Coordinates of C-alpha atoms in Angstrom, one line a residue:
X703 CA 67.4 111.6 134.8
X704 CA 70.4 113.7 134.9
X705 CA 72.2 115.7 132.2
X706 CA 74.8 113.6 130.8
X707 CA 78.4 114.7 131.9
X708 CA 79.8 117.9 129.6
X709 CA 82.6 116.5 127.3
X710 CA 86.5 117.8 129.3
X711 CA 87.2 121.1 128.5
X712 CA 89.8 121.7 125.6
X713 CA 92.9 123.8 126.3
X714 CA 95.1 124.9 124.1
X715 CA 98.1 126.2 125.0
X716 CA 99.7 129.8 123.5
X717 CA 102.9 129.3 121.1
X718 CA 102.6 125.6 120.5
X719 CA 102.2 124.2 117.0
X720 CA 100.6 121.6 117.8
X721 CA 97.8 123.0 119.9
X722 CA 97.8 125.5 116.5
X723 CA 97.2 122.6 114.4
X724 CA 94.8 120.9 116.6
X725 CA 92.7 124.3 116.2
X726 CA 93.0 124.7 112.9
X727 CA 91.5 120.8 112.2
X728 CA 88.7 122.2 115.3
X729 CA 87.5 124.9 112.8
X730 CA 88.0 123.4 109.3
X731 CA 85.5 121.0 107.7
X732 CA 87.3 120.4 104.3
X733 CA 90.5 118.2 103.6
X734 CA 93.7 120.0 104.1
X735 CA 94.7 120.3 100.3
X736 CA 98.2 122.6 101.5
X737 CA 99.5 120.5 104.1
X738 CA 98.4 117.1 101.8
X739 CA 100.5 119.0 99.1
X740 CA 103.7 119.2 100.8
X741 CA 103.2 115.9 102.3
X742 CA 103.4 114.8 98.8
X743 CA 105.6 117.1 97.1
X744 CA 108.6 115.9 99.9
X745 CA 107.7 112.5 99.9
X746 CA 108.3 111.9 96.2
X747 CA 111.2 114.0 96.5
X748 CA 112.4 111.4 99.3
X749 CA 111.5 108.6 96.9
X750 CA 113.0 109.5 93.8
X751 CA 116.5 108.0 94.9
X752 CA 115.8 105.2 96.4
X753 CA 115.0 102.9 93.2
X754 CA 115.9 105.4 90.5
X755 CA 119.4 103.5 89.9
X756 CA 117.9 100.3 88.8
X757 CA 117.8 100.8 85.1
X758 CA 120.8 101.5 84.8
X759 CA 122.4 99.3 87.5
X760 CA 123.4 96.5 85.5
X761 CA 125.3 98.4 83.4
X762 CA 126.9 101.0 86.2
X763 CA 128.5 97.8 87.7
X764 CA 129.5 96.3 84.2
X765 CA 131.2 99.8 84.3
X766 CA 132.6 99.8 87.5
X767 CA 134.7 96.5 86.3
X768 CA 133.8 94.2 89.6
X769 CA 131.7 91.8 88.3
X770 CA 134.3 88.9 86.7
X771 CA 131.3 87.6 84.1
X772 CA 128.2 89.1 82.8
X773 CA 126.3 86.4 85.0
X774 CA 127.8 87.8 88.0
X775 CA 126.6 91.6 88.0
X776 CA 123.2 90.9 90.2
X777 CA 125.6 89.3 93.0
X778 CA 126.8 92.5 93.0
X779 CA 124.2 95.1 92.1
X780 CA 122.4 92.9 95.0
X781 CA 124.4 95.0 97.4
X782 CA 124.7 98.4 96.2
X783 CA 120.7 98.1 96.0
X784 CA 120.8 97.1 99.4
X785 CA 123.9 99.6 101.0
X786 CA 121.0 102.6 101.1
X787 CA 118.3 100.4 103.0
X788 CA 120.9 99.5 105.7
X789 CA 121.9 102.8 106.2
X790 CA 118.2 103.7 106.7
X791 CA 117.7 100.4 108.7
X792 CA 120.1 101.8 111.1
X793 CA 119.6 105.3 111.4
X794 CA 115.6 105.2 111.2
X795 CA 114.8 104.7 115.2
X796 CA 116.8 107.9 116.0
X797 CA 115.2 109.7 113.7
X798 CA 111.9 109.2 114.6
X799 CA 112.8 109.6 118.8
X800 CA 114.5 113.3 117.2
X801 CA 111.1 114.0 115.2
X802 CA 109.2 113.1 118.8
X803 CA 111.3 115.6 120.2
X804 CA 112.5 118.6 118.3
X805 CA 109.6 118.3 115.6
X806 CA 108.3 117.0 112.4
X807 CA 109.3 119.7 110.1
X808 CA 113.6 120.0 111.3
X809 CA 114.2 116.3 110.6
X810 CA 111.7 115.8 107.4
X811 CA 113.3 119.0 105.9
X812 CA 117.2 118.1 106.9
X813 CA 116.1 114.5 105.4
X814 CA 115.2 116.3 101.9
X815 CA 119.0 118.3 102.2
X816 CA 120.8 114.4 102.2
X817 CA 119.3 113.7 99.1
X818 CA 120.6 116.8 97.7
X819 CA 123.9 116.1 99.0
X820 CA 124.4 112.1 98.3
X821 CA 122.4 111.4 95.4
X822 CA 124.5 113.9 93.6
X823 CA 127.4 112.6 95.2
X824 CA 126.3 108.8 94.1
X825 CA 126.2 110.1 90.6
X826 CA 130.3 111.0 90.6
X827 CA 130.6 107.7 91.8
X828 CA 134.0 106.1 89.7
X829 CA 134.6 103.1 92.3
X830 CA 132.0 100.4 93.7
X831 CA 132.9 101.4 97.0
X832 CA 132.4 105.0 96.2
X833 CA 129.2 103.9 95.5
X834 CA 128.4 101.6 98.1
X835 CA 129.1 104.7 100.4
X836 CA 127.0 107.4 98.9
X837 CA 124.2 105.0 98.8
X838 CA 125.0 103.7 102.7
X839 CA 125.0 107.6 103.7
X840 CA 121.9 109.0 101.8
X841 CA 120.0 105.8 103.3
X842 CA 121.2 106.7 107.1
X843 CA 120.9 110.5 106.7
X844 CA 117.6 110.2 105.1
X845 CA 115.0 110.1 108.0
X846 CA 112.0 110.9 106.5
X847 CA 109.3 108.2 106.4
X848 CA 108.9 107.6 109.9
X849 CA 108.1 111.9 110.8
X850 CA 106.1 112.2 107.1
X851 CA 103.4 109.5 108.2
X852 CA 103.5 110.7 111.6
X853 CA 103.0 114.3 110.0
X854 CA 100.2 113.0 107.7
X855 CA 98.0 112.1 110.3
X856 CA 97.9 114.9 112.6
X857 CA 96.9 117.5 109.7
X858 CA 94.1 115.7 109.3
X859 CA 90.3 115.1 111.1
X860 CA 90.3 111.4 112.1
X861 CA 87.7 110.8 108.9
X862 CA 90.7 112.0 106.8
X863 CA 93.4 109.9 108.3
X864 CA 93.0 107.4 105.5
X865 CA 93.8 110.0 102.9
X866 CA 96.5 111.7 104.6
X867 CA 98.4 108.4 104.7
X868 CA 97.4 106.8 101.3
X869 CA 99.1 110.3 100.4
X870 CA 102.1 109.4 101.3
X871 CA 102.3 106.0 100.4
X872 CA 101.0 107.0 96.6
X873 CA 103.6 109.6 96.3
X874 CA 105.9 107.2 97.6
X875 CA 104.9 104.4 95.5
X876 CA 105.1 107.1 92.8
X877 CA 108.5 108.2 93.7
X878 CA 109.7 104.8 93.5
X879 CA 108.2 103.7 90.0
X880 CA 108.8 107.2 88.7
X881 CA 112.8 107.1 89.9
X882 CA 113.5 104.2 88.0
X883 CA 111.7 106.1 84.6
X884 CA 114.1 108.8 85.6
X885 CA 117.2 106.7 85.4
X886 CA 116.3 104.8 82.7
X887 CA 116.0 108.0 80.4
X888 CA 118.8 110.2 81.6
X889 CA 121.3 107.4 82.0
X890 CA 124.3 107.4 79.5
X891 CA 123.2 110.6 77.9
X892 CA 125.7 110.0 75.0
X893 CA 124.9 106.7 74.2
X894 CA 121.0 107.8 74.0
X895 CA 121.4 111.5 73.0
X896 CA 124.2 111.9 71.2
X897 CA 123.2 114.7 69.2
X898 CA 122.6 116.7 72.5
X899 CA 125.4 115.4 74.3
X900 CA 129.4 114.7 73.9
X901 CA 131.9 111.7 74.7
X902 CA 133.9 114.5 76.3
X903 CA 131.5 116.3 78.3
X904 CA 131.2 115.7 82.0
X905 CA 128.3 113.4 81.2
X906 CA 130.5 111.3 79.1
X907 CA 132.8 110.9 82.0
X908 CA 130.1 110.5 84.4
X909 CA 127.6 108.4 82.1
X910 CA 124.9 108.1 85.3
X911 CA 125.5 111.6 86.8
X912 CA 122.2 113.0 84.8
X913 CA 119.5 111.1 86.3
X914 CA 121.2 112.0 90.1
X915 CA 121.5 115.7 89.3
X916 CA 117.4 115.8 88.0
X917 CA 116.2 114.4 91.0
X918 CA 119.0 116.8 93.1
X919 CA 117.6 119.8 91.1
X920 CA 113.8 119.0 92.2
X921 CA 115.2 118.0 95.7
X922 CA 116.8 121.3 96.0
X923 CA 112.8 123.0 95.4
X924 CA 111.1 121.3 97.6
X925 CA 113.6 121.9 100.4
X926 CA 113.0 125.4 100.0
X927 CA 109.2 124.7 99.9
X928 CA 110.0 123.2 103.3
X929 CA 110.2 126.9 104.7
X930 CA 106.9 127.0 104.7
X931 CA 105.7 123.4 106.2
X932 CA 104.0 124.1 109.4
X933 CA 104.8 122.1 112.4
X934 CA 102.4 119.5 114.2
X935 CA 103.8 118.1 117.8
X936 CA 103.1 119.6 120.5
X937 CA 105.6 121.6 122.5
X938 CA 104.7 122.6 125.9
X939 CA 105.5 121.2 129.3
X940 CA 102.0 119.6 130.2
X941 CA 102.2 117.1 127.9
X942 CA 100.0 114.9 129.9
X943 CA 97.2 117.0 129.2
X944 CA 97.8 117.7 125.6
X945 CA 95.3 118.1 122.8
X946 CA 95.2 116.0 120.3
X947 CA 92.8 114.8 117.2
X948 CA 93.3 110.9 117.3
X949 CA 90.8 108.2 116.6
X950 CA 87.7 109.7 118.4
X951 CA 85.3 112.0 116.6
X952 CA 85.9 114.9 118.6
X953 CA 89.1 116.9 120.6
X954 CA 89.4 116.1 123.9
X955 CA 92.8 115.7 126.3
X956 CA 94.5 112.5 127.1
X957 CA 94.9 111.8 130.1
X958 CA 96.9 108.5 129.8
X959 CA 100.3 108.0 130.8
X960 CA 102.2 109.4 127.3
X961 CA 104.9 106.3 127.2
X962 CA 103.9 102.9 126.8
X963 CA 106.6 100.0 125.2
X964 CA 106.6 100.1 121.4
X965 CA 107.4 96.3 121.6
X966 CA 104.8 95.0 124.0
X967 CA 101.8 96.8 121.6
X968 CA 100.8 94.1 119.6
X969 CA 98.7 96.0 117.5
X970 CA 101.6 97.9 116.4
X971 CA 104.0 95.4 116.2
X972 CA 101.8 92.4 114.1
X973 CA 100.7 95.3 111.2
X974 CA 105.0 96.2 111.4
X975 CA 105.9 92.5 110.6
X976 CA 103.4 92.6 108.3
X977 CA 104.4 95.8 106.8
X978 CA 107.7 94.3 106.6
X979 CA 107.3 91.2 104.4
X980 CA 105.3 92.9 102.0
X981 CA 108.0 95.8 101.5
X982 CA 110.4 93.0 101.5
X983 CA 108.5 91.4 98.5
X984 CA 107.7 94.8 97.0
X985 CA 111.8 95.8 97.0
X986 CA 112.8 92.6 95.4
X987 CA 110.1 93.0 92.7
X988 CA 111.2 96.0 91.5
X989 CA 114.4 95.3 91.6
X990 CA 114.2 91.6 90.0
X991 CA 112.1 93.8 87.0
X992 CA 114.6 95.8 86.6
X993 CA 117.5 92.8 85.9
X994 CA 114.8 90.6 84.1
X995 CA 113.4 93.3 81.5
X996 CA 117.3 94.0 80.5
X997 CA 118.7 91.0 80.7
X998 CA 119.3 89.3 77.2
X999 CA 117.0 86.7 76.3
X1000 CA 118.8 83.6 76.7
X1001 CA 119.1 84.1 79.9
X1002 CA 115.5 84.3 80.5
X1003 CA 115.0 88.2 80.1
X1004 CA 113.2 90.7 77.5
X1005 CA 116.9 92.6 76.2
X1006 CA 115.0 95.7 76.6
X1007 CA 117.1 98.7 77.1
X1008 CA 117.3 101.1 80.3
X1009 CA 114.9 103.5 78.0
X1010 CA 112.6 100.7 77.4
X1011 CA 112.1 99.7 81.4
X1012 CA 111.7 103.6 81.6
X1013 CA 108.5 103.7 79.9
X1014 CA 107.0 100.7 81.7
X1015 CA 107.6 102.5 84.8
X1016 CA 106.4 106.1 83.7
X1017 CA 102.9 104.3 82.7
X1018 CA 102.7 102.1 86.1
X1019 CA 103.4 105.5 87.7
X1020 CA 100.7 107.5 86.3
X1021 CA 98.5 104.7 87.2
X1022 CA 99.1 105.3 90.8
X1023 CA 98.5 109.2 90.4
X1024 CA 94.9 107.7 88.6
X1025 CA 94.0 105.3 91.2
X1026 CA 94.8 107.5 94.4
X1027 CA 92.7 110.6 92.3
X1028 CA 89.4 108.6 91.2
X1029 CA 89.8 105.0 92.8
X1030 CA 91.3 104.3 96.3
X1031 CA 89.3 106.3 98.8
X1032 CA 86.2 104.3 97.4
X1033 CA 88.1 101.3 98.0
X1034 CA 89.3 102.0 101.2
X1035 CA 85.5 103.2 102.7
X1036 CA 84.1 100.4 100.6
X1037 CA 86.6 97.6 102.2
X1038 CA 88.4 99.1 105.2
X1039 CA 92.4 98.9 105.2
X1040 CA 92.4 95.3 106.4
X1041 CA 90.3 93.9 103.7
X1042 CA 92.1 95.9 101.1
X1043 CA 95.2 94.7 102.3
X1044 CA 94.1 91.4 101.9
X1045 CA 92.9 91.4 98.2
X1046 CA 95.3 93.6 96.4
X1047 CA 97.8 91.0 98.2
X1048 CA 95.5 87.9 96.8
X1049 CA 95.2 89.1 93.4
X1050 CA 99.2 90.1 92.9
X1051 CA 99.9 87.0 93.0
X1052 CA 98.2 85.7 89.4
X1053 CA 99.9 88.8 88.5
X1054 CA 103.5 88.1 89.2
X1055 CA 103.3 84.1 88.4
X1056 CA 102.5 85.5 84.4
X1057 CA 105.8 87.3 84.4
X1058 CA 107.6 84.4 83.2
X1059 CA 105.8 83.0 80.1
X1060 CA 105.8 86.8 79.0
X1061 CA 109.3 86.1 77.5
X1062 CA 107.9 84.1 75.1
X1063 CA 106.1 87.3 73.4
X1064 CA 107.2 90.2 71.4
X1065 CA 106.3 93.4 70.0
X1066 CA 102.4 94.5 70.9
X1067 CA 101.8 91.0 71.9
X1068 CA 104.1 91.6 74.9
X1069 CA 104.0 95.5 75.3
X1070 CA 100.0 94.8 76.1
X1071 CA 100.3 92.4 79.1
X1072 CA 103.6 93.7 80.6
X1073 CA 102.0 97.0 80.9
X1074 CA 98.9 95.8 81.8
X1075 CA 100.3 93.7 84.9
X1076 CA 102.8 96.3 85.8
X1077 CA 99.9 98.8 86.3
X1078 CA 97.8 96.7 88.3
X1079 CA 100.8 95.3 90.5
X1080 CA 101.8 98.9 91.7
X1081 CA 98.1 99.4 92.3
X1082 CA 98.0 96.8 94.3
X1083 CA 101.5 97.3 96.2
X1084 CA 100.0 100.7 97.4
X1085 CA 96.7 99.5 98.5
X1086 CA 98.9 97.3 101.2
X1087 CA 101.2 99.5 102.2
X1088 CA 98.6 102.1 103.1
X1089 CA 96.2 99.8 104.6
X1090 CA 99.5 98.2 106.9
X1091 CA 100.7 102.2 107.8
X1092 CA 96.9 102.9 108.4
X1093 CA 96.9 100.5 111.5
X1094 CA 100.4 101.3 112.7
X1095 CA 99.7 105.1 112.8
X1096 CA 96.2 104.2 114.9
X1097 CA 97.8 102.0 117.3
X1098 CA 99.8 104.3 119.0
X1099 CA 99.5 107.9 120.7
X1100 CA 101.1 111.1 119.2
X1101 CA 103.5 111.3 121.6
X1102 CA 104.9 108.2 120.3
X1103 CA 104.0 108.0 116.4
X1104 CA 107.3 109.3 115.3
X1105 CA 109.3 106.4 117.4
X1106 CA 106.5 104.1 116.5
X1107 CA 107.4 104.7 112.6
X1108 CA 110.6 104.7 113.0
X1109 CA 111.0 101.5 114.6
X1110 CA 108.6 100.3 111.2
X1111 CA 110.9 101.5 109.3
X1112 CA 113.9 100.5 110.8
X1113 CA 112.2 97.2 110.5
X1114 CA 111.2 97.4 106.9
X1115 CA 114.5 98.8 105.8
X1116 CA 116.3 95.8 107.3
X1117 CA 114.2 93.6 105.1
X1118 CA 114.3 96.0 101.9
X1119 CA 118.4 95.5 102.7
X1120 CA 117.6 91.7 102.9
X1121 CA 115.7 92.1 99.4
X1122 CA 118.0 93.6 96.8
X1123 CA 121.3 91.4 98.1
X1124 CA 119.0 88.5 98.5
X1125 CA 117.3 89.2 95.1
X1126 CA 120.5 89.7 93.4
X1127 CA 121.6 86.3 94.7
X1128 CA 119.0 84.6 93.2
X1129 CA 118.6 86.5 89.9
X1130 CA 122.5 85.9 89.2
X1131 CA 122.0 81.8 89.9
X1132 CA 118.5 81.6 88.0
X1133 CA 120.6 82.7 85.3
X1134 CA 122.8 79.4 85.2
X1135 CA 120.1 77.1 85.6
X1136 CA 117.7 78.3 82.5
X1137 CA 117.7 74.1 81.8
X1138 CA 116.9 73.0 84.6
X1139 CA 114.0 70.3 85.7
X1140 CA 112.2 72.1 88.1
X1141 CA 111.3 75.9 87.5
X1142 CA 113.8 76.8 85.0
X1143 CA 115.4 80.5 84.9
X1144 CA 113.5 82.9 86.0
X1145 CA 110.4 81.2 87.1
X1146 CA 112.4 80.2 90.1
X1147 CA 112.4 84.0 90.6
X1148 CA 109.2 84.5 90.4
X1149 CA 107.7 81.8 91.9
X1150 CA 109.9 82.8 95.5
X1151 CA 108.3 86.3 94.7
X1152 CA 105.1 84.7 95.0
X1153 CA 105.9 82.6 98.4
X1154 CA 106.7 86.1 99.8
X1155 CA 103.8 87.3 98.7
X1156 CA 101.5 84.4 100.3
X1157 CA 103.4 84.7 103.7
X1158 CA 102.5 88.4 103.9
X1159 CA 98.9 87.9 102.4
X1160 CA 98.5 84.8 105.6
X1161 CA 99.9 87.7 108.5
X1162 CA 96.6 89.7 107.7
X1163 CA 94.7 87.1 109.3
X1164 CA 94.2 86.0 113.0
X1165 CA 95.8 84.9 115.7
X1166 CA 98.3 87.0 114.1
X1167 CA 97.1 90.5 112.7
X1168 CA 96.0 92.4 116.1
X1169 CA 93.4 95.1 114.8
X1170 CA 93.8 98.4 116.8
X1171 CA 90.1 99.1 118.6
X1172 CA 88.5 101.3 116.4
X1173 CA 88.8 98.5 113.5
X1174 CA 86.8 96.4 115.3

């Protein structure tokens, strides 16, 4: 018998980061805790903004003097939640085709400068439009997620891939439990701290400016940090013949064709629809918490105050931080990301159809489950969203990963645009029906959650779910 054929020889070319990367992974064994840590550190940085206005978003638009009645303020906090998800909806393809061809590092760290800029800017807002325009502009000029998960898997041996993107989807997930904690305590400084601040400061003028300029201030860090980020795609003219770590066990040149159509990979595109109800589901959640925890109780709610949603989202934060340190990579060796996916969405749903018959509880006797169940649903949220990126990422080269996330989250932002507007809807006429027959209030609310959550939990499944090859 013959010698079996010698594996292709690897070539890496002179100058190119990505060859540099690929030979960095070559010669180290151990996870790569630096490039994980900036993955991280921009990511939450990215996140912070997105959900951090929803404490105090009922009472920014009782402020802003649009809403006619008090019943009326989620029709229209429905669409300043949702003005920053269109503007990422739109923008989100082009900035993945620019990360495929300039680099990870120029778009991620321009993307951390927008939320500099806007948030701040969102924060001076006096008028709903001013508002809606900030918001519509930090979403568009924000294109991080679809380089960062991209940038996450090709640091990382194909063994690691799993953590690299349950990074950033846990300092995502963190970014947006820990934004709304954020807002919740720096919003209307006066009114909380008025032994620190004054009526007539700025922060009096501009009761929601504090929370925007904290999460500026740690913005304006980590983009400086980005300095430092080193790049990953590779930039030489034989492409066809580029290096690359994918889902094999070793390094070895691809030789197949580097574009294929996004749309026609089915793979890619079942785990994006998927992806896509379940962020869907997960933006309206957060935002129908938000509106139900600080609505007044006759209306169905818990009349807690922005401070008071604060907390429950500081302790559901640290939770993730817990279960991504001691907990998930057992559970995602132990289950894979398709079976994960499958029973964190199963066992939400329990979760969220409790909500409800919580607002017939008080004092420990509520603090207890609310926390409880607020934990385990963000636990569960990230298990999902990591196993549904997990596939996406492996069912596409990296020539294409940056336009392949991009059109996910394109995608996804459409439907977490759909979400707020659409939950906003909904929360505002649950509110007039608290008598009614049929699912009173806001069980309605929940209960819709819960369909969402169901439709998402039956597109894991076949014929639907297409399982890249090396899930099989």
């Amino acid at each position: 018998m013959g010698e079996p054929p010698s594996p292709p020889a690897k070539v890496y070319y002179d100058g190119c980061p990505g060859c540099a990367m690929d030979s960095k992974k070559e010669s180290r064994k151990g996870v790569p805790y630096k490039e994980l840590l900036f993955v991280a550190i921009t990511t939450f940085a990215s996140a912070l903004p997105i959900t951090s206005l929803f404490p105090f978003l009922y009472f920014m638009i009782r402020d802003l003097h649009v809403a006619q009645r008090d019943e009326d303020i989620g029709f229209y906090a429905g669409f300043l939640g949702a003005s920053y998800m269109i503007g990422r909806g739109i923008a989100s393809v082009f900035w993945g085709i620019i990360a495929d061809r300039i680099g990870r590092k120029p778009v991620i760290a321009f993307s951390v400068f927008s939320v500099i800029v806007f948030n701040t800017l969102f924060g001076l807002s006096v008028k709903y439009w001013m508002a809606i325009a900030t918001r519509f502009l930090l979403g568009a000029l924000n294109g991080f997620l679809a380089p960062v998960k991209a940038y996450s898997i090709e640091v990382c041996r194909p063994e690691q891939q799993a953590l690299g993107i349950s990074i950033v989807s846990t300092a995502w997930g963190m970014g947006v439990i820990i934004g709304p904690a954020i807002g919740g305590y720096l919003a209307q400084p006066v009114k909380q701290y008025p032994h620190l601040f004054h009526e007539k400061s700025v922060f009096g003028r501009f009761p929601y400016l504090l929370p925007c300029l904290f999460i500026s201030f740690f913005a304006t860090l980590v983009f400086i940090s980005c300095a430092w980020l080193p790049e990953t795609l590779h930039k030489h003219k034989d492409l066809d013949r580029t290096v690359e770590m994918v889902e094999g066990s070793t390094v070895q040149e691809s030789t197949e064709p580097p574009k294929k159509s996004l749309l026609k990979n089915w793979p890619l595109m079942s785990s994006i629809i998927t992806y896509c109800v379940f962020s869907l589901h997960d933006t309206a959640y957060v935002e129908i918490f938000s509106l139900w925890t600080v609505s007044n109780r006759k209306y169905g709610g818990l009349s807690f105050s922005s401070k008071d949603v604060g907390q429950v989202l500081t302790v559901a934060g640290a939770s993730l931080l817990v279960y991504q340190l001691f907990a998930y990579r057992w559970v995602d060796k132990t289950f894979g990301p398709i079976q994960s996916t499958r029973i964190s969405s199963a066992l939400s749903i329990p979760i969220i159809a409790a909500y409800p018959f919580m607002t017939h509880l008080s004092g420990i006797r509520l603090g207890v489950p609310l926390y409880i169940a607020a934990m385990l649903k963000s636990v569960f949220a990230i298990t999902r969203v990591t196993g549904t990126s997990l596939l996406q990422n492996n069912a596409v080269p990296q020539e294409q990963r940056g336009a392949a996330n991009g059109v996910a989250t394109t995608a996804m932002s459409l439907s977490k645009a759909f979400a707020p507007a659409g939950a906003g809807i909904i929360f505002s006429w649950a509110q007039k029906r608290q008598h009614a027959a049929f699912f009173p209030g806001d069980q309605m609310v929940f209960l819709l959650l819960n369909l969402t959550e169901l439709i998402g939990l039956m597109l894991t499944f076949k014929p639907f779910l297409a399982v890249p090859q090396q899930y099989k």
